[in-house]
Structure formats: structure tokens, C-alpha cells
Tab-separated table of C-alpha atoms in Angstrom:
chain	number	residue	atom	x	y	z
A	1	MET	CA	145.651	114.821	89.154
A	2	ARG	CA	148.381	117.051	90.570
A	3	GLY	CA	148.772	120.282	89.933
A	4	LEU	CA	144.907	121.872	90.620
A	5	THR	CA	146.553	125.336	91.480
A	6	GLY	CA	149.083	125.944	89.065
A	7	GLY	CA	150.777	126.127	85.485
A	8	VAL	CA	150.145	122.734	84.101
A	9	VAL	CA	148.161	120.195	85.467
A	10	GLU	CA	148.068	116.760	84.740
A	11	LEU	CA	145.221	113.841	85.023
A	12	ASP	CA	146.033	110.502	84.724
A	13	LEU	CA	143.875	108.461	82.684
A	14	HIS	CA	144.566	105.321	82.401
A	15	GLY	CA	142.675	101.968	83.150
A	16	MET	CA	139.520	104.593	83.334
A	17	THR	CA	136.554	103.995	80.438
A	18	GLN	CA	135.455	106.490	78.245
A	19	VAL	CA	133.016	107.803	80.303
A	20	GLN	CA	135.047	108.043	83.328
A	21	ALA	CA	138.190	109.400	81.333
A	22	LYS	CA	134.877	112.076	80.250
A	23	ALA	CA	133.716	112.601	83.982
A	24	ALA	CA	136.807	113.597	85.080
A	25	VAL	CA	138.377	115.207	82.412
A	26	ASP	CA	135.378	117.527	82.929
A	27	ALA	CA	135.654	117.447	86.537
A	28	ALA	CA	138.882	119.001	86.394
A	29	LEU	CA	138.058	121.798	84.018
A	30	ARG	CA	135.384	122.884	86.168
A	31	ARG	CA	138.309	122.830	89.252
A	32	ALA	CA	141.319	124.466	87.648
A	33	GLY	CA	141.756	127.860	88.756
A	34	GLY	CA	142.596	130.732	86.982
A	35	SER	CA	146.467	130.235	86.952
A	36	VAL	CA	146.311	127.021	84.981
A	37	TYR	CA	147.235	127.127	81.395
A	38	ARG	CA	146.641	123.444	80.283
A	39	LEU	CA	145.084	120.425	81.289
A	40	ARG	CA	147.602	117.540	80.193
A	41	VAL	CA	145.829	114.321	79.578
A	42	ILE	CA	147.767	111.105	79.762
A	43	HIS	CA	145.408	108.755	78.207
A	44	GLY	CA	148.118	106.411	76.839
A	45	TYR	CA	148.521	104.522	73.770
A	46	ARG	CA	149.738	101.059	73.350
A	47	GLY	CA	146.558	99.948	75.085
A	48	GLY	CA	144.372	101.126	72.050
A	49	THR	CA	143.577	104.912	71.161
A	50	GLN	CA	139.878	104.643	72.293
A	51	LEU	CA	140.782	107.310	75.664
A	52	ARG	CA	143.258	109.393	73.087
A	53	ASP	CA	139.972	110.151	70.248
A	54	MET	CA	137.490	110.207	72.876
A	55	LEU	CA	139.873	113.431	73.949
A	56	ARG	CA	140.537	114.748	70.517
A	57	ARG	CA	136.793	114.931	69.502
A	58	GLU	CA	134.671	116.033	72.743
A	59	TYR	CA	137.834	118.648	73.568
A	60	GLY	CA	138.678	120.202	70.314
A	61	LYS	CA	135.926	122.498	70.255
A	62	HIS	CA	134.981	122.627	74.993
A	63	PRO	CA	134.692	126.139	75.342
A	64	LYS	CA	137.031	126.533	77.266
A	65	VAL	CA	139.856	124.743	75.595
A	66	LYS	CA	141.413	126.864	72.952
A	67	ARG	CA	143.959	124.454	71.368
A	68	LEU	CA	145.189	120.568	71.619
A	69	GLU	CA	148.528	120.285	70.955
A	70	VAL	CA	150.247	116.661	70.943
A	71	GLY	CA	153.979	117.171	72.075
A	72	LEU	CA	156.791	114.289	71.750
A	73	ASN	CA	154.421	111.624	73.834
A	74	PRO	CA	152.160	109.898	72.276
A	75	GLY	CA	150.582	108.531	75.706
A	76	ALA	CA	149.903	112.024	76.565
A	77	THR	CA	147.764	115.590	75.015
A	78	ASP	CA	147.761	118.861	76.014
A	79	LEU	CA	144.414	120.489	77.143
A	80	VAL	CA	145.229	124.711	76.332
A	81	LEU	CA	142.694	126.728	78.583
A	82	ARG	CA	144.218	130.105	77.904
A	83	GLU	CA	147.810	130.770	76.431
A	84	TYR	CA	151.175	131.228	78.785
């Protein structure tokens, strides 16, 4: 995990199971300070979509997440925590 103190925090889930990935995202959400407005979760897409689908299912309605955003990279999903 990079940049935990400001702006956009990146979390790479490559090689994790769904249970490990959920624990990592939960920990990142707990530790994200007030200056963090996005958690960019890199889940990949070539090896399957299980992590991406879990993220969208579990965090689409999470109380700390305002919305999910998918940019040009299909292997990453941004969890928007607050507006910049």
C-alpha cells in the first residue's frame, strides 16, 4: 500500500484470495486518514474477475465509500471516500 497519508492511496491485490483482499481493503479503509480521498484498488482482470466483482459487491454500499469509479484501466477500481 502506498501513500496512506494523502490524496490517492494505491492498494495492489494481485495474488490474493478474496478473503485476503477483503481484509486488506478493510484495513486500508480503517487506516485512511482525513487527507485520503480515494483508495485505488488494483485487482487485475486477465486472471479473472473474482476480485473486481467482490470489490463492487462488498464496497459499493460501504458506509465510508461514496461511490466506485472505473477509469480507463479495467484492472483497477477507485473507492471514492470523499470529494476532492
